[in-house]
mmCIF file of C-alpha atoms in Angstrom:
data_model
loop_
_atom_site.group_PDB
_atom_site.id
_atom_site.type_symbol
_atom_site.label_atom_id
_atom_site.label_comp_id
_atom_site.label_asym_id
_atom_site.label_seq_id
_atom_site.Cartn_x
_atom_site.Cartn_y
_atom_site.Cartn_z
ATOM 1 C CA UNK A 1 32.591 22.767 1.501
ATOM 2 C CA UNK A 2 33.015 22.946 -2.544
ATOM 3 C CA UNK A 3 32.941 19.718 -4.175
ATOM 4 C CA UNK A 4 35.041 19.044 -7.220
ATOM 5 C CA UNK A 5 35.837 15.574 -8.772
ATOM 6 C CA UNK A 6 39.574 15.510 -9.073
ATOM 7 C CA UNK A 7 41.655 15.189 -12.290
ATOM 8 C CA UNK A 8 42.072 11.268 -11.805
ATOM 9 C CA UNK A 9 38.298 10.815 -11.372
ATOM 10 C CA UNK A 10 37.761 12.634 -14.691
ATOM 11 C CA UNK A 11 40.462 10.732 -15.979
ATOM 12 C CA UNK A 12 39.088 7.396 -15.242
ATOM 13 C CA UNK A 13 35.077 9.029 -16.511
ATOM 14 C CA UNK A 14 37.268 9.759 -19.564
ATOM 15 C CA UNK A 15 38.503 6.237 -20.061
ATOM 16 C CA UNK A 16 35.627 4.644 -19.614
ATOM 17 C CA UNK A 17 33.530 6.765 -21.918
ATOM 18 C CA UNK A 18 35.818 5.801 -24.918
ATOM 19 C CA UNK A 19 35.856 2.200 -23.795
ATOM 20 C CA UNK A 20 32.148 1.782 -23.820
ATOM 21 C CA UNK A 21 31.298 3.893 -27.061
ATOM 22 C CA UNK A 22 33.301 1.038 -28.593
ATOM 23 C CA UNK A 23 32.289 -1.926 -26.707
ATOM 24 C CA UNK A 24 28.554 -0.793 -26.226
ATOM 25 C CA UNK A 25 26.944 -0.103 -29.308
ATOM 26 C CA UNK A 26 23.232 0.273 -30.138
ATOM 27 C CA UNK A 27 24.029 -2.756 -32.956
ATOM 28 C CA UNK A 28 26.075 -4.732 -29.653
ATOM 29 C CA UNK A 29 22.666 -4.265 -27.413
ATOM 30 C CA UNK A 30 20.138 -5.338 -30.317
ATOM 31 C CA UNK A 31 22.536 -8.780 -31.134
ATOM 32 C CA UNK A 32 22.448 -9.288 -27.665
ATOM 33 C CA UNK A 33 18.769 -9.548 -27.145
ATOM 34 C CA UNK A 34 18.614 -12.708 -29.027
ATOM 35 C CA UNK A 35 20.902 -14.496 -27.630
ATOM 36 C CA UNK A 36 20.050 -16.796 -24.241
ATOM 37 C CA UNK A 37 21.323 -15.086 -21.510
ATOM 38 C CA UNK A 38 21.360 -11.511 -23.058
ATOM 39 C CA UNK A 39 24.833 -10.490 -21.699
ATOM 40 C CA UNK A 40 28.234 -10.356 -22.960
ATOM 41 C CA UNK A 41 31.122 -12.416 -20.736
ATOM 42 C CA UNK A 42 33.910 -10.134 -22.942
ATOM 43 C CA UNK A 43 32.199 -6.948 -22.201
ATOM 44 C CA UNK A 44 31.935 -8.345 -18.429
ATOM 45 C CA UNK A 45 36.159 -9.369 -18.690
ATOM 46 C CA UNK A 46 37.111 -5.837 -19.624
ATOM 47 C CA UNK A 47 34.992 -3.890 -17.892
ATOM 48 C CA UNK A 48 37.235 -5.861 -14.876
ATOM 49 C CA UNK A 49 40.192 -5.116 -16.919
ATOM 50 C CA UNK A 50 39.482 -1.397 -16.463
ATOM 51 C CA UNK A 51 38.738 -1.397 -12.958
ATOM 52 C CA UNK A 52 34.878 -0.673 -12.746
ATOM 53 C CA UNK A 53 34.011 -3.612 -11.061
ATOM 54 C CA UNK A 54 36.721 -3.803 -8.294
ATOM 55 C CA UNK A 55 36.548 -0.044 -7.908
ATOM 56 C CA UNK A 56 34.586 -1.010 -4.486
ATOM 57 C CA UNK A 57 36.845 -3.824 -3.422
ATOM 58 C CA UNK A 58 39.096 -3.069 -0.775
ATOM 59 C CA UNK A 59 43.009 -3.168 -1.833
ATOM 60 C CA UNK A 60 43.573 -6.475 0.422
ATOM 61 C CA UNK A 61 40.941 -8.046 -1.801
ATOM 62 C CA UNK A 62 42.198 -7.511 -5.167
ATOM 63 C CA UNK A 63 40.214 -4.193 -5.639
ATOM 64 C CA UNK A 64 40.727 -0.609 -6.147
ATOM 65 C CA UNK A 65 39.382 0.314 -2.507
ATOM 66 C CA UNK A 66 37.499 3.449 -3.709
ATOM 67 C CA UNK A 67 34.045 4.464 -2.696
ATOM 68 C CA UNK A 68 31.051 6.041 -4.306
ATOM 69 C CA UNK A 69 32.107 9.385 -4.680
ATOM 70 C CA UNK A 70 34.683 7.341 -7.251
ATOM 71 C CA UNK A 71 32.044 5.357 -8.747
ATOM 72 C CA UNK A 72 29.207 7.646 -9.228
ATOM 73 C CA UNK A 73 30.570 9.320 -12.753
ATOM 74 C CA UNK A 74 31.377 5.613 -13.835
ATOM 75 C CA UNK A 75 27.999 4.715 -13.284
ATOM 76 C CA UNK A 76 26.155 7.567 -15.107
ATOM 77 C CA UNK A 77 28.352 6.634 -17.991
ATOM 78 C CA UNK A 78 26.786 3.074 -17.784
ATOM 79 C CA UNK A 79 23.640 4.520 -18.268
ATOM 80 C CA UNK A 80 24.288 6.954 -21.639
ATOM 81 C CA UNK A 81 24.942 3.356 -23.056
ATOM 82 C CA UNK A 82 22.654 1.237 -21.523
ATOM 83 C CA UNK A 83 25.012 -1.038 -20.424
ATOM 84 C CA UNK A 84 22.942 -4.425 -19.790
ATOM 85 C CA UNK A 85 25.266 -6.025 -17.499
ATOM 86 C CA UNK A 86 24.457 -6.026 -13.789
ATOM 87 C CA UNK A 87 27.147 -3.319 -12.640
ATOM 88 C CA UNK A 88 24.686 -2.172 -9.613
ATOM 89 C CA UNK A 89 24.241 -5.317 -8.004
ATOM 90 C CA UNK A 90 27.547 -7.155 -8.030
ATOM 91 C CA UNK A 91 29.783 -3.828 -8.488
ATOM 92 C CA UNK A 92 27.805 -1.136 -6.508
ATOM 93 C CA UNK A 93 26.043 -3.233 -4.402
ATOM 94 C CA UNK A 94 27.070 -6.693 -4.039
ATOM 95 C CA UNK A 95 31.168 -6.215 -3.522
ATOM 96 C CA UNK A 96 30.958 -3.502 -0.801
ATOM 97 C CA UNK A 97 27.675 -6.062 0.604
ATOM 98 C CA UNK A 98 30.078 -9.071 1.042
ATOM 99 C CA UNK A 99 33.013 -6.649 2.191
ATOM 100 C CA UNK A 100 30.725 -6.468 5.704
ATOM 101 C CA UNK A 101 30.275 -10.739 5.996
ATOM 102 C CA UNK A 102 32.608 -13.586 6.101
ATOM 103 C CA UNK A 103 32.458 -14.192 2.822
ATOM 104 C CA UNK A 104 35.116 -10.819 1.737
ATOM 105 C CA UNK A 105 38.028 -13.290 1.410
ATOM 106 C CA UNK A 106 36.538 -16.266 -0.663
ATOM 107 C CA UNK A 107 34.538 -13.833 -3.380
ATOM 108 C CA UNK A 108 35.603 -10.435 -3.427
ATOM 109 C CA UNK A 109 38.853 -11.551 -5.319
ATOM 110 C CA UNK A 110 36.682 -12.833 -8.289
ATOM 111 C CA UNK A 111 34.374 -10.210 -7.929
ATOM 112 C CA UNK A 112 37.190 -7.587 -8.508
ATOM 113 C CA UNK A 113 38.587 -10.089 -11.534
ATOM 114 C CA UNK A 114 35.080 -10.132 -13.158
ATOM 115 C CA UNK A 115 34.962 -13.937 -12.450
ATOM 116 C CA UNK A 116 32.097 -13.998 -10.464
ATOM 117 C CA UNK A 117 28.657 -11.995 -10.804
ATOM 118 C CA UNK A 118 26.808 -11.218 -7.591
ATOM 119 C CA UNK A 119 23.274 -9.950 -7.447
ATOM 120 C CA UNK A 120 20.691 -8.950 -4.581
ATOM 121 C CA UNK A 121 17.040 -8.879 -3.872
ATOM 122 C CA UNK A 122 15.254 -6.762 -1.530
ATOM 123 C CA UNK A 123 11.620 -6.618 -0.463
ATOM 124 C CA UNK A 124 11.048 -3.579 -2.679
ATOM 125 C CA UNK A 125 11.856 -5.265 -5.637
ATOM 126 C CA UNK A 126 9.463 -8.327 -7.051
ATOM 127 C CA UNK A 127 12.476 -10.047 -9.010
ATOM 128 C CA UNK A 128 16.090 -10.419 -9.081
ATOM 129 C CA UNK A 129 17.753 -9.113 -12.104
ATOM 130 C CA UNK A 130 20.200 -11.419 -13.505
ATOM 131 C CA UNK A 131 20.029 -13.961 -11.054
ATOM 132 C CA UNK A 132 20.310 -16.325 -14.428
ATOM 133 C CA UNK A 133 23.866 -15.424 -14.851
ATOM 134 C CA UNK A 134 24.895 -14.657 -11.205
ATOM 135 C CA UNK A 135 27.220 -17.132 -9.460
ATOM 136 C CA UNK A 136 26.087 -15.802 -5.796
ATOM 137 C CA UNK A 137 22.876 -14.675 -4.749
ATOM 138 C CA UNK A 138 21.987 -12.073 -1.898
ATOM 139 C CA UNK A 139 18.656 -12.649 -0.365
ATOM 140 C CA UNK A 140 16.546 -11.552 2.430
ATOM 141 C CA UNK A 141 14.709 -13.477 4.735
ATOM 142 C CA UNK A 142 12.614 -11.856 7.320
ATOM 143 C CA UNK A 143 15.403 -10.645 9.547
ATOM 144 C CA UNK A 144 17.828 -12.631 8.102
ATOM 145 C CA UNK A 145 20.913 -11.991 5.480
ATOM 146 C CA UNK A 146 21.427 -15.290 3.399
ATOM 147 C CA UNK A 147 24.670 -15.874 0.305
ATOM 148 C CA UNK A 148 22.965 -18.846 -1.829
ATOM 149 C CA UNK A 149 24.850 -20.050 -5.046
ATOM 150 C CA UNK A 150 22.669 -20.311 -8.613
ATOM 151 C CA UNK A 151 22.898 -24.084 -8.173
ATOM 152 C CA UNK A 152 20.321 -23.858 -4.988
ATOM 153 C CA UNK A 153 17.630 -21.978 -6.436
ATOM 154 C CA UNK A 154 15.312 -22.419 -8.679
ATOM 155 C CA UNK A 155 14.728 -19.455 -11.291
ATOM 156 C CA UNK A 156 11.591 -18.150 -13.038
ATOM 157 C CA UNK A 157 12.128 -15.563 -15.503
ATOM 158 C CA UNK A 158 9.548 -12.675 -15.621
ATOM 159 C CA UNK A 159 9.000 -10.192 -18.812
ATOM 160 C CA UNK A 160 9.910 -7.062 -19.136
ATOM 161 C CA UNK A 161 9.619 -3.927 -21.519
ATOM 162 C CA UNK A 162 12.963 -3.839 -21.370
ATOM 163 C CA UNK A 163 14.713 -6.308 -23.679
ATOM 164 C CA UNK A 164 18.182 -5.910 -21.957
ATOM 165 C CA UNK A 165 16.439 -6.036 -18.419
ATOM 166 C CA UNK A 166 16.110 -9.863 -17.136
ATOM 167 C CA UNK A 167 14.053 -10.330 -14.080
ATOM 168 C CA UNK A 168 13.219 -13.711 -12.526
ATOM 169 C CA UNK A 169 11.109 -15.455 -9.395
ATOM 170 C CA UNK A 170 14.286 -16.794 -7.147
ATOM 171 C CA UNK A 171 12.380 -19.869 -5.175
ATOM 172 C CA UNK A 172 14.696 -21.251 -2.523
ATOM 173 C CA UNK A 173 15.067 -22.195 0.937
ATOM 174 C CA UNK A 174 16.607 -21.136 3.732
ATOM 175 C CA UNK A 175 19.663 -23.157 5.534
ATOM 176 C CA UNK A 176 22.087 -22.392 8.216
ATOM 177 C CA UNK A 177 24.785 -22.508 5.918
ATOM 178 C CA UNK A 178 23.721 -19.781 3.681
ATOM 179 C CA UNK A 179 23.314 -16.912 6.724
ATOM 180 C CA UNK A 180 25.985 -14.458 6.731
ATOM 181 C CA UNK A 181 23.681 -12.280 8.696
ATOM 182 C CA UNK A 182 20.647 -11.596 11.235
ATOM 183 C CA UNK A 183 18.965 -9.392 13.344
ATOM 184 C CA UNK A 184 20.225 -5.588 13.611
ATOM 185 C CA UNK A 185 23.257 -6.593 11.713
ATOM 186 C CA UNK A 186 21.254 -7.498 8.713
ATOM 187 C CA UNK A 187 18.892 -4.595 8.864
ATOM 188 C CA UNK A 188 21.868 -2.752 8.413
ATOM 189 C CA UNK A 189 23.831 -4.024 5.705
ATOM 190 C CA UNK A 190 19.754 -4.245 3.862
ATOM 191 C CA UNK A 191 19.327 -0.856 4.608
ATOM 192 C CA UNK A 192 23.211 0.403 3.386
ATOM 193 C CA UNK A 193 22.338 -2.340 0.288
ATOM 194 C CA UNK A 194 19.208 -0.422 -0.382
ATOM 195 C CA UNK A 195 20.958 3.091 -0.234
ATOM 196 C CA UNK A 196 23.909 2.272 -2.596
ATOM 197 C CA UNK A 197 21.638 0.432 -5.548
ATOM 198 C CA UNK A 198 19.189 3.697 -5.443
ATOM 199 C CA UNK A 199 22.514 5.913 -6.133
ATOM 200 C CA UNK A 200 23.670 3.879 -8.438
ATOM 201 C CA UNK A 201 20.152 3.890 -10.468
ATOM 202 C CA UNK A 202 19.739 7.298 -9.994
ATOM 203 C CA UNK A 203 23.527 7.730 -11.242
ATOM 204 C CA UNK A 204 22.052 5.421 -14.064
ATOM 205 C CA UNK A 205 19.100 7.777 -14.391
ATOM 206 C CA UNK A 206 21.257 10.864 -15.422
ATOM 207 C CA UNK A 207 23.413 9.265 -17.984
ATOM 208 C CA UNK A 208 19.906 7.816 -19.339
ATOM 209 C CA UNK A 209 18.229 10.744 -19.597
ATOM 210 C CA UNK A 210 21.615 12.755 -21.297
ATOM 211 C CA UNK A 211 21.575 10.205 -23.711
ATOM 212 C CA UNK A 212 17.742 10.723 -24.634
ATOM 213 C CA UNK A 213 18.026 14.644 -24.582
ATOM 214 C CA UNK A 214 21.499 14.421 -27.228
ATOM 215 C CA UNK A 215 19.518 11.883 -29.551
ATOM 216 C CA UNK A 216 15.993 14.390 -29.191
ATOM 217 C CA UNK A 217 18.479 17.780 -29.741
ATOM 218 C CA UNK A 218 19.819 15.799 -32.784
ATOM 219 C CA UNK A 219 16.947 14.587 -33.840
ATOM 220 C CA UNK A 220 15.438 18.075 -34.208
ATOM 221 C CA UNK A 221 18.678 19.322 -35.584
ATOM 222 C CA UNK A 222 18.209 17.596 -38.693
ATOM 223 C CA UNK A 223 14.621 17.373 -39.066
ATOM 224 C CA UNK A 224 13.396 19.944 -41.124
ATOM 225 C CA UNK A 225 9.919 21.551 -41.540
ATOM 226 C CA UNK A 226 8.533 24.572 -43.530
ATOM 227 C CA UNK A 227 12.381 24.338 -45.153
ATOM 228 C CA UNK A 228 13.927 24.987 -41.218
ATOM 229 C CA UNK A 229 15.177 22.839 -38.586
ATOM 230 C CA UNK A 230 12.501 21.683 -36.196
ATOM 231 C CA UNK A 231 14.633 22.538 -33.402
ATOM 232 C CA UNK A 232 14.318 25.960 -34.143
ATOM 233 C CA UNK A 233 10.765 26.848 -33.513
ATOM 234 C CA UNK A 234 10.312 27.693 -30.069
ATOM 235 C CA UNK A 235 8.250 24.987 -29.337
ATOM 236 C CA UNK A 236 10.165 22.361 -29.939
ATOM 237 C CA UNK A 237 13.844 24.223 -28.401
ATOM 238 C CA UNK A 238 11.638 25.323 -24.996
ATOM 239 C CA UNK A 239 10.843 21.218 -24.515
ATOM 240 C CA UNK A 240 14.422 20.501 -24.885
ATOM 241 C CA UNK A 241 15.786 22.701 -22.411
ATOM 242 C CA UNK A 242 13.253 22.014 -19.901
ATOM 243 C CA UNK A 243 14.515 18.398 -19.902
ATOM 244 C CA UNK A 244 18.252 19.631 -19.795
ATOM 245 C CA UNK A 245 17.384 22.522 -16.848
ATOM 246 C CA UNK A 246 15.903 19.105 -14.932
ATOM 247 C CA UNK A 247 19.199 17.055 -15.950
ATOM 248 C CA UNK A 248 21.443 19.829 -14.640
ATOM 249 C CA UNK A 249 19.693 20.412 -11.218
ATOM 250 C CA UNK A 250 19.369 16.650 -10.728
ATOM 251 C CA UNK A 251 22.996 16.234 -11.391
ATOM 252 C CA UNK A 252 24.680 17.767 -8.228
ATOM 253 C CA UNK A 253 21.515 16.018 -5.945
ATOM 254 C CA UNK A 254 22.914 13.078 -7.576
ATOM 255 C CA UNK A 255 26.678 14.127 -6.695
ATOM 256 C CA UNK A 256 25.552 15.036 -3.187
ATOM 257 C CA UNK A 257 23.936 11.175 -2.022
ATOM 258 C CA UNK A 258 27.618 9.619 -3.563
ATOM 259 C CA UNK A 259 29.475 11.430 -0.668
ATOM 260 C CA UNK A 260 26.950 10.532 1.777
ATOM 261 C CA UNK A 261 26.707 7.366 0.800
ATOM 262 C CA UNK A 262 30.878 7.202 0.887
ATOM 263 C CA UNK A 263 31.293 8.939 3.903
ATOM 264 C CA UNK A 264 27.960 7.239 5.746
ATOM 265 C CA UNK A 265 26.638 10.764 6.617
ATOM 266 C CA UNK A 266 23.559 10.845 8.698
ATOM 267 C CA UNK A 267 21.713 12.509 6.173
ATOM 268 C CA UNK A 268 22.958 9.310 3.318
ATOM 269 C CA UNK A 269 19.374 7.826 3.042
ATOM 270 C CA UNK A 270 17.222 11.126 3.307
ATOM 271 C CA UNK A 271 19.748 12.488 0.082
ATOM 272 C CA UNK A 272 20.194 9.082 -1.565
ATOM 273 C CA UNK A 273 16.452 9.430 -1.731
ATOM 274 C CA UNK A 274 16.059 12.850 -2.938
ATOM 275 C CA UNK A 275 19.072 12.293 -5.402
ATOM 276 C CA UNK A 276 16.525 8.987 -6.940
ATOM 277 C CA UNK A 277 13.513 11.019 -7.114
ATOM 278 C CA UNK A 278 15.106 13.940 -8.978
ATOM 279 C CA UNK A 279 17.114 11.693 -11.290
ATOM 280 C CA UNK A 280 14.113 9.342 -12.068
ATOM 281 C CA UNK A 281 11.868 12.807 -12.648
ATOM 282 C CA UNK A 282 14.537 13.941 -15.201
ATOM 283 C CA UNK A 283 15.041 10.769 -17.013
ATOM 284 C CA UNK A 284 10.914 10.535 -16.927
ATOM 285 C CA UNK A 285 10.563 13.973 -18.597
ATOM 286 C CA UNK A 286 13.196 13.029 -20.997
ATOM 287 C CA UNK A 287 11.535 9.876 -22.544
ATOM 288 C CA UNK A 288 8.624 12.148 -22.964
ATOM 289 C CA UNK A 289 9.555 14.681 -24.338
ATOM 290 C CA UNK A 290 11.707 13.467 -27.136
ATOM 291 C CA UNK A 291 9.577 10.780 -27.779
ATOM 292 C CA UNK A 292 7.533 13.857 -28.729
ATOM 293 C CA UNK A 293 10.104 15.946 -30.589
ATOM 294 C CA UNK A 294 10.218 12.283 -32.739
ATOM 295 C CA UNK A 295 6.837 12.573 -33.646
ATOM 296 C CA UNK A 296 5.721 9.671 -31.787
ATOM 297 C CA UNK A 297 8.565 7.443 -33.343
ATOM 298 C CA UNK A 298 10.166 6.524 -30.058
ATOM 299 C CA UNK A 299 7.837 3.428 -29.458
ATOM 300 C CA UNK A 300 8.614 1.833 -32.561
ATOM 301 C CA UNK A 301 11.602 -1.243 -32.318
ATOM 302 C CA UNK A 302 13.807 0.468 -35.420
ATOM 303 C CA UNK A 303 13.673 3.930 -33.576
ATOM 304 C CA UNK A 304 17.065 3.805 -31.272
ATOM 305 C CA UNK A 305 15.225 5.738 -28.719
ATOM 306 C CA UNK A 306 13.138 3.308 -26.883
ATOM 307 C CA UNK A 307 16.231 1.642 -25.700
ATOM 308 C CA UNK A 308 16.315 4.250 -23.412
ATOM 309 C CA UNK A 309 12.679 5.359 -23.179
ATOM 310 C CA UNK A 310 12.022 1.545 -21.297
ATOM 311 C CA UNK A 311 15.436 1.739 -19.142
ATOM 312 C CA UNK A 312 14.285 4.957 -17.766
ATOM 313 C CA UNK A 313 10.964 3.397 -16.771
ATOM 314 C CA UNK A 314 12.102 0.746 -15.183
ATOM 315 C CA UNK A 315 15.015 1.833 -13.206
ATOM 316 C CA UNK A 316 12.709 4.510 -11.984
ATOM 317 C CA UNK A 317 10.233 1.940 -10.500
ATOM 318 C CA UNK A 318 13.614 -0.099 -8.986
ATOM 319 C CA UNK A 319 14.799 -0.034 -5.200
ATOM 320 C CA UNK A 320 11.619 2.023 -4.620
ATOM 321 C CA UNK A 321 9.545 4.085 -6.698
ATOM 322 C CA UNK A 322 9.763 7.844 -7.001
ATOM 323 C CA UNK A 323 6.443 7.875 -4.556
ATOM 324 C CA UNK A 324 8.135 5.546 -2.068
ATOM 325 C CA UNK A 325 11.709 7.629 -1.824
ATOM 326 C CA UNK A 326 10.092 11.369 -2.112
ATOM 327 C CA UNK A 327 7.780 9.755 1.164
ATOM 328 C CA UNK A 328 11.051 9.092 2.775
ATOM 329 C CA UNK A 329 12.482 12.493 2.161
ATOM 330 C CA UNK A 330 8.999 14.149 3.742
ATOM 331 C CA UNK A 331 8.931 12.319 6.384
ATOM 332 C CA UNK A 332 12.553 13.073 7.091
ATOM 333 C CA UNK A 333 11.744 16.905 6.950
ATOM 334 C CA UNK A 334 8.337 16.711 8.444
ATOM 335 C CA UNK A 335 8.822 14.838 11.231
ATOM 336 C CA UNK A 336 10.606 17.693 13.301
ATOM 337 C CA UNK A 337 14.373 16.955 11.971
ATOM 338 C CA UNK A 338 14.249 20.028 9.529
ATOM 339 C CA UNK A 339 16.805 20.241 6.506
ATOM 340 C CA UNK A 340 19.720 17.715 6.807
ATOM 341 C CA UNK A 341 23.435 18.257 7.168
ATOM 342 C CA UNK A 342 25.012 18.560 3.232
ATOM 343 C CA UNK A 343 28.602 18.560 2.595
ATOM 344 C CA UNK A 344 29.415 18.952 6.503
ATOM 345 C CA UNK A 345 26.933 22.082 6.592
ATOM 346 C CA UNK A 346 23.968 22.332 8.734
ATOM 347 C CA UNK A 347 21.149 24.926 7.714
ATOM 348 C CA UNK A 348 21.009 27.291 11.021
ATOM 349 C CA UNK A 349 18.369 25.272 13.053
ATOM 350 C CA UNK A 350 18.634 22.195 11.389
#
């Protein structure tokens, strides 16, 4: 099967590229870390306005009624800027979440609107992130699915590297009135939860790392040493293409998980895993590696590049570590199952 995104996907990439260039600036991210929730409710209203976060919402609900495949150039886009807001968990994760409970009809409306926020723990994760501005929270309980509003919690915010990134201790107890699921049923919709926020960061992951490698290839562009570009002494150029040789081969991995996460392929978790480890890698090797070509510089709070540097860290320790996912891949391959089905194909003897 060859895979192509079509013209209106690009189209829509397109869009939203020009839209957040403008409305996500380095000097937008730095006035936002001193303010008290850290996000921006007019970024939030047009990102609705352009479709991103109903792109998941079925039409009956307000939304677009698209799926990953859709979504997964949107959200590498998200992460070239470092968009702050939480587009995973209420537009990746939450909307198609609550599309499975008895809650569609009240909130996926103002989900697809941008008037609520939705966000979602899972075991894997310690904290929530922005449970401080979300109007509806996801949470597991043993083998229970519960929907609890901000008001019923209490919140404890945690630090991070990351000054865009807020984390926080959700304390709260469990009612009756809060289940939307148990048993099997929410197993499953933890597990398909779990699958769509590691696309999504490893979607994130590519865009990060893109980002890093156009600010390092600049970088040694225009620094100069012995009276030539850095960038053109061999060992500076052969760093910078080993980063952009990992981008490129973790780019159609990444591709791959987003149509078996759309089309629920029985393969979607053993790929959605591989897609997370080989994004996180590149995005890893990135920060490194022009954090070298810098000289070192990245670290420091006026250098632009640590922005990205702590993003890529900690999305690559979110909805399981590289160690956890490439331990679901072996064990996938190991156990007797051999390669899994891609694209509709399966490897003779598979």
């Amino acid at each position: 099967m060859e895979f192509r995104f079509t013209e209106d996907q690009l189209t829509f990439h397109a869009s939203l590229r020009k839209a957040l260039e403008k409305e996500c600036t380095v000097a937008h991210l730095r006035a936002l870390w001193a303010t008290e929730t850290g996000r921006s409710p007019e970024r939030w209203a047009k990102l609705a306005e352009l479709g991103l976060l109903g792109l998941l919402v079925p039409g009956e609900h307000g939304g677009l009624g698209m799926n990953e495949v859709d979504l997964v150039l949107l959200l590498e886009e998200t992460g070239r800027v470092a968009l702050p807001e939480p587009v995973i968990e209420t537009a990746a994760v939450g909307a198609p979440l609550l599309a499975a409970t008895k809650l569609a009809e009240e909130w996926l409306p103002k989900v697809a609107v941008g008037e609520a926020i939705v966000t979602f723990g899972h075991p894997l994760n310690p904290f929530v992130t922005d449970a401080h501005v979300a109007d509806l929270l996801l949470l597991p309980h043993g083998d229970e699915l519960h929907a609890v509003p901000r008001v019923q919690v209490a919140l404890q915010h945690e630090p991070c590297s990351d000054a865009s990134r807020r984390l926080f201790r959700v304390n709260w107890t469990p009612k009756a009135a809060t289940r939307v699921a148990q048993g099997t049923d929410a197993q499953r919709l933890l597990a398909a939860a779990l699958d769509r926020a590691a696309l999504a960061c490893a979607a994130q992951q590519l865009g990060i790392g893109q980002q890093m490698l156009d600010l390092g290839v600049r970088y040694a562009t225009e620094r100069q040493q012995f009276g030539k570009p850095i960038g053109s002494f061999q060992a500076v150029k052969h760093l910078l293409a080993n980063v952009a040789v990992r981008i490129e081969f973790a780019r159609p991995v990444v591709y791959r998980a987003a149509f078996s996460v759309a089309h629920e392929t029985a393969a979607r978790a053993v790929d959605v895993s591989h897609a997370k480890v080989a994004a996180s890698e590149a995005a890893v090797l990135a920060a490194k590696t022009v954090h070298q070509v810098h000289g070192a510089m990245g670290y420091t709070w006026e250098c632009d590049l640590h922005i990205w540097m702590k993003r890529a860290w900690a999305l690559e320790a979110a909805w399981g570590t590289s160690a956890w996912h490439r331990a679901r891949v072996a064990a996938a391959v190991i156990d007797g199952r051999g390669p899994a089905a891609t694209f509709g194909y399966s490897a003779p003897g598979a």
